[in-house]
XYZ file of C-alpha atoms in Angstrom:
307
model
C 82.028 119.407 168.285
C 79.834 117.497 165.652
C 77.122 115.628 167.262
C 77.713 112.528 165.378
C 79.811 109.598 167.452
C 82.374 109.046 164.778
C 85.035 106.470 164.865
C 87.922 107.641 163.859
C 90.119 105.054 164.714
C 89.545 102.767 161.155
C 90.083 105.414 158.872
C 93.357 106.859 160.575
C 94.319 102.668 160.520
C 93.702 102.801 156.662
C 95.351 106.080 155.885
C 98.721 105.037 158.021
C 99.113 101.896 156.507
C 98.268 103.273 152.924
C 100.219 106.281 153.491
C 102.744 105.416 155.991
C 105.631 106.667 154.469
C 104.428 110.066 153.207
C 102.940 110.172 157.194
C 106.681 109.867 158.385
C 107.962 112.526 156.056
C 104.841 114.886 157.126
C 104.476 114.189 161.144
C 108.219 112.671 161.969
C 110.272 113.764 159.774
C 113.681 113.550 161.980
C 112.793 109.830 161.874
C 111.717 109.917 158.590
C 115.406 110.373 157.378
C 116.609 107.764 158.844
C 114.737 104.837 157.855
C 115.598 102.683 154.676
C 112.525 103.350 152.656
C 114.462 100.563 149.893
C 113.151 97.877 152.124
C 109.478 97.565 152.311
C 108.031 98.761 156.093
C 106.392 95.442 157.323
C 102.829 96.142 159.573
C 102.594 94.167 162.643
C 99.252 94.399 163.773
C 98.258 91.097 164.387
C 101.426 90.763 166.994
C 100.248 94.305 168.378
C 96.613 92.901 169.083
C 98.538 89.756 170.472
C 100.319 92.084 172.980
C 97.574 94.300 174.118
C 94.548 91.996 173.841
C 94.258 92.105 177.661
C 95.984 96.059 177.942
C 92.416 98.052 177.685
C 88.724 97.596 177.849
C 85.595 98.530 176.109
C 88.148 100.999 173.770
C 89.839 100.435 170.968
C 92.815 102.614 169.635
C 94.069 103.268 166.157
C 97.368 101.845 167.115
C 100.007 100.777 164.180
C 103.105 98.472 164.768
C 105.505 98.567 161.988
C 108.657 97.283 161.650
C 111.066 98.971 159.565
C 114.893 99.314 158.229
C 117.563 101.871 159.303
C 119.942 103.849 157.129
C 122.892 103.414 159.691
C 124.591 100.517 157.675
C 123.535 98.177 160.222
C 121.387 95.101 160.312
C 119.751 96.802 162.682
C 115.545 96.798 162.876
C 113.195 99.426 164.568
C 109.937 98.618 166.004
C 107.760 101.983 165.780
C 104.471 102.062 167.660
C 102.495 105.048 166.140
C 99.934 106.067 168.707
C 96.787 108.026 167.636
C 94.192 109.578 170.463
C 91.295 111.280 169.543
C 90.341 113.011 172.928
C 92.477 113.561 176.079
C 92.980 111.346 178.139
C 94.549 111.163 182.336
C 96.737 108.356 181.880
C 97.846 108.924 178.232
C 101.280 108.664 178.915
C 100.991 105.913 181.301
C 99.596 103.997 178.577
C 102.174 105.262 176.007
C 105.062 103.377 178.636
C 103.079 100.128 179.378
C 102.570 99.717 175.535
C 105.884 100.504 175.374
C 107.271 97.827 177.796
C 104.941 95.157 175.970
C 106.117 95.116 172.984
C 110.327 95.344 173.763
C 109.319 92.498 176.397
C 107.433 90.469 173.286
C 110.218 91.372 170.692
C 113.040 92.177 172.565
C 114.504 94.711 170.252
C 114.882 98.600 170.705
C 111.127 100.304 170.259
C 110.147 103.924 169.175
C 106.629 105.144 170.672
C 105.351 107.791 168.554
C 102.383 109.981 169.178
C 99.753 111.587 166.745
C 97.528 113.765 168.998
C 94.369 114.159 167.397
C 91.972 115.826 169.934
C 91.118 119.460 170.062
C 92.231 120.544 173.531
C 95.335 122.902 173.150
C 96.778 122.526 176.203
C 96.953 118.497 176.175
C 100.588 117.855 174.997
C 101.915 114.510 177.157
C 105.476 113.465 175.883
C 106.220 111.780 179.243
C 105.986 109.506 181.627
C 107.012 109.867 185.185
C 107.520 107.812 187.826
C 109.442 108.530 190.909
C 108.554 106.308 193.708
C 111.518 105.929 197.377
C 114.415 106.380 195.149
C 113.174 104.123 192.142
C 113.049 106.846 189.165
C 111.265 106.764 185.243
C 111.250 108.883 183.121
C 110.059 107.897 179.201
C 109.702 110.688 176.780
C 108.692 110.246 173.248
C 108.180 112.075 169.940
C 104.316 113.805 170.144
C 102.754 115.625 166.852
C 99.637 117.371 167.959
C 97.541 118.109 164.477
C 96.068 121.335 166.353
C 99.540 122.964 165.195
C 99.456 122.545 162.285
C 96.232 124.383 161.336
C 97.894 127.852 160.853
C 99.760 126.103 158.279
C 96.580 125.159 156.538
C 97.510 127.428 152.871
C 101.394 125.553 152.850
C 100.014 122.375 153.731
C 97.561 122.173 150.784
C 100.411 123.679 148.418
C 102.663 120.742 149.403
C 102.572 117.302 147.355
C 102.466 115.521 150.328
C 99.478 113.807 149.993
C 98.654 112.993 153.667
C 98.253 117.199 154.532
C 94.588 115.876 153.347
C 94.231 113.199 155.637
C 95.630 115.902 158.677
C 93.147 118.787 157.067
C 90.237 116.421 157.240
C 91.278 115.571 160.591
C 91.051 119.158 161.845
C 87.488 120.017 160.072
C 86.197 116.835 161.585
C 86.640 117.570 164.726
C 86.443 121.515 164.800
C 83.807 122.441 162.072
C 80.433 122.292 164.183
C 78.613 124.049 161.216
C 77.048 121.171 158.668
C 77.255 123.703 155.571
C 81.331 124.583 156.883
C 81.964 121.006 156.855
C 80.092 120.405 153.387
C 82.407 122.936 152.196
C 85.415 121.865 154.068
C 85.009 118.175 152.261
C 84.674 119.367 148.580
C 87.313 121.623 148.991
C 89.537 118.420 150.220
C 88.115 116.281 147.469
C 88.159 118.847 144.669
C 92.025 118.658 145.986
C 92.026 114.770 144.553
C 91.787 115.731 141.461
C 93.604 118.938 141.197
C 96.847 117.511 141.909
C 95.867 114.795 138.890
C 96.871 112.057 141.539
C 96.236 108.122 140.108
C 92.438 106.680 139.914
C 93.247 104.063 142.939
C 94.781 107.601 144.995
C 91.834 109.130 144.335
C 89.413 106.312 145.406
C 91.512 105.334 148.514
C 91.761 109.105 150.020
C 88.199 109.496 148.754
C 87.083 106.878 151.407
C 89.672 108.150 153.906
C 87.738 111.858 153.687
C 84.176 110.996 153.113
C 84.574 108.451 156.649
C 86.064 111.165 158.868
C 83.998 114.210 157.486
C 80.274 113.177 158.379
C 77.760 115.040 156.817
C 73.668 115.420 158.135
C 71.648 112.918 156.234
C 70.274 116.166 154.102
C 73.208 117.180 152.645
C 74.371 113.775 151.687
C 72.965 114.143 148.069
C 74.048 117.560 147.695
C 77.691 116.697 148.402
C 77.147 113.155 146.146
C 75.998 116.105 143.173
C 79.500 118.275 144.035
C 81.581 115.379 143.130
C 79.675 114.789 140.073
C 80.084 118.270 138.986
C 84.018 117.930 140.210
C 84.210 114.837 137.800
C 82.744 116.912 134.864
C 84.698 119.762 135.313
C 87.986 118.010 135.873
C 86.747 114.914 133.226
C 87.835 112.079 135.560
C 85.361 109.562 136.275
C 87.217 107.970 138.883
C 84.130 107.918 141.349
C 81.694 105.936 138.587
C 78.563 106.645 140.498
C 76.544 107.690 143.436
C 74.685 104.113 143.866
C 79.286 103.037 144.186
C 78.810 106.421 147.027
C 76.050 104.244 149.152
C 77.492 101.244 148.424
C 80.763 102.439 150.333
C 78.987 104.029 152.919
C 77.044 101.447 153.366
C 79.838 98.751 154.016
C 81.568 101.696 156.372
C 78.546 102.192 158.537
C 78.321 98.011 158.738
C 81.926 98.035 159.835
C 81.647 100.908 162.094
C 78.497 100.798 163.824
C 78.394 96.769 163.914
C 74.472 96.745 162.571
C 73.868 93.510 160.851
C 70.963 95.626 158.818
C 73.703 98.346 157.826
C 76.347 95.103 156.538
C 72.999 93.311 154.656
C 72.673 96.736 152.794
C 76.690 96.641 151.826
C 75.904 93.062 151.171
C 73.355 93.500 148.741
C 75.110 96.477 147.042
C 77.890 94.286 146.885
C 76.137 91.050 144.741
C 74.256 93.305 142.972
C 77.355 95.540 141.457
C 80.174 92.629 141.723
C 77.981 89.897 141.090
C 79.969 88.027 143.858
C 78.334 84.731 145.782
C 76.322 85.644 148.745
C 78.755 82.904 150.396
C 81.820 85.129 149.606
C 80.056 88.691 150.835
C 79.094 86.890 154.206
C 82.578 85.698 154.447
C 84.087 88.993 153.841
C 81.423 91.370 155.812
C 81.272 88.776 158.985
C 77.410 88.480 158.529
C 75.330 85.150 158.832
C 74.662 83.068 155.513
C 71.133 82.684 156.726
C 70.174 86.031 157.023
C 71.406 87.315 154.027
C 70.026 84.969 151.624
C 66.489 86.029 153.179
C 66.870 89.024 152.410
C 67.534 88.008 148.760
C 64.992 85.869 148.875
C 62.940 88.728 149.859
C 64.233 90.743 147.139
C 63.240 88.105 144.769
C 60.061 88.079 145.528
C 59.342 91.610 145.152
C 60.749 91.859 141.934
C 58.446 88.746 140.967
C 55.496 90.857 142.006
């Protein structure tokens, strides 16, 4: 696997609640079918955190709660609780249950555990938990994708018009393309997909971010990869991506976010006034960073410019 420690938690949080209902169709399709997609899914992730604020420590985990409408002419509401794991993991399962139990104990209502199973080890498939303890018997099974599968299918799944097959396909080269120049490759070829199938500018941007966080690229072929897209632009004549200083300046508020370095956010930061001209009172506010600190480092700016 890739040296880098990459979180791929936040992006797979993005992509589901960008692309939930195209995820449905692609990874659950049975329950795809019978959801009323006329009535808006509603994300309930600040009741999920509610629920499981005490459930695990020192991990977080790229769960989604959403609640959603059935096509059975009924009144009826489904709680789904998508479940994505990145590496394998004893008590998986277990976990799957207790979640489970939280949230029909919090809501009361009927709930629908789903898993996505994103690691790389073929022979980790839980779909149930088990529990048979002097005659008092459980047994909870529920509806497991594992991505691995679907890599023979790599040819149909970039012929489809589904547009999350990208966000599975840069799942898989993430985590299974050890080679820097495979993975370089592996990302253009995803990107070069963005504008191929002539999707909208804000599509493009959005699944732009969602490929260029989960495919991580060695610091030296960074600027090759930012001079690929620029070629892809020309070629295709869609400036959707307007320049490589907007590249680093999305990078650069991802590796605040993800890596929690107050230098990495003051870098976003500054990108941020610079090209937005916001207030450095806003940026702080929105990147979680002290006042203090960042207008020393403008200050600091300021004075090098002076000189």
């Amino acid at each position: 696997m890739p040296n880098q420690k990459v979180d791929h938690d936040s992006p797979w949080k993005q992509a589901l609640e960008h692309y939930f209902k195209e995820g449905m169709a692609l990874l659950f399709s049975d329950i795809y079918v019978a959801i009323n997609w006329q009535t808006p899914p509603e994300f309930l992730d600040k009741e999920l955190q509610k629920i499981l604020a005490k459930a695990e420590q020192g991990r977080t985990y790229a769960d989604k709660l959403v609640k959603v409408k059935l096509l059975n002419g009924q009144e009826k509401w489904l709680l789904i609780h998508i479940e994505v794991q990145g590496e394998p993991e004893q008590d998986f399962a277990q976990r799957m249950f207790r979640y489970n139990s939280r949230i029909r104990d919090r809501y009361n209502k009927d709930v629908v555990s789903l898993a996505i199973l994103s690691d790389t080890s073929n022979t980790f498939r839980p779909d149930t938990y088990h529990y048979n303890q002097l005659g008092c018997t459980i047994q909870f099974t529920y509806p497991m994708v594992k991505l691995l599968d679907f890599l023979p299918k790599r040819a149909a799944l970039l012929a489809s018009d589904n547009v999350f097959v990208l966000i599975v396909l840069a799942q898989l080269d993430a985590k299974l393309l050890d080679n820097p120049r495979q993975r370089l490759s592996a990302k253009t070829t995803l990107i070069r997909q963005l504008y191929e199938r002539h999707y909208s500018k804000q599509h493009v941007i959005t699944l732009f971010n969602l490929i260029d966080w989960m495919i991580t690229l060695p610091q030296e072929l960074v600027i090759e990869f930012d001079h690929q897209i620029e070629q892809i632009e020309k070629e295709t004549d869609m400036q959707y991506i307007n320049s490589l200083e907007q590249l680093h300046h999305q990078r650069g508020m991802q590796e605040g976010k993800l890596e929690g370095k107050l230098e990495g956010k003051l870098e976003a930061a500054m990108q941020m006034i610079r090209e937005f001209h916001l207030s450095a009172q806003d940026v702080a506010e929105k990147l979680h960073i002290p006042l203090k600190d960042l207008m020393e480092r403008l200050s600091k700016t300021d004075d090098s410019h002076k000189h």
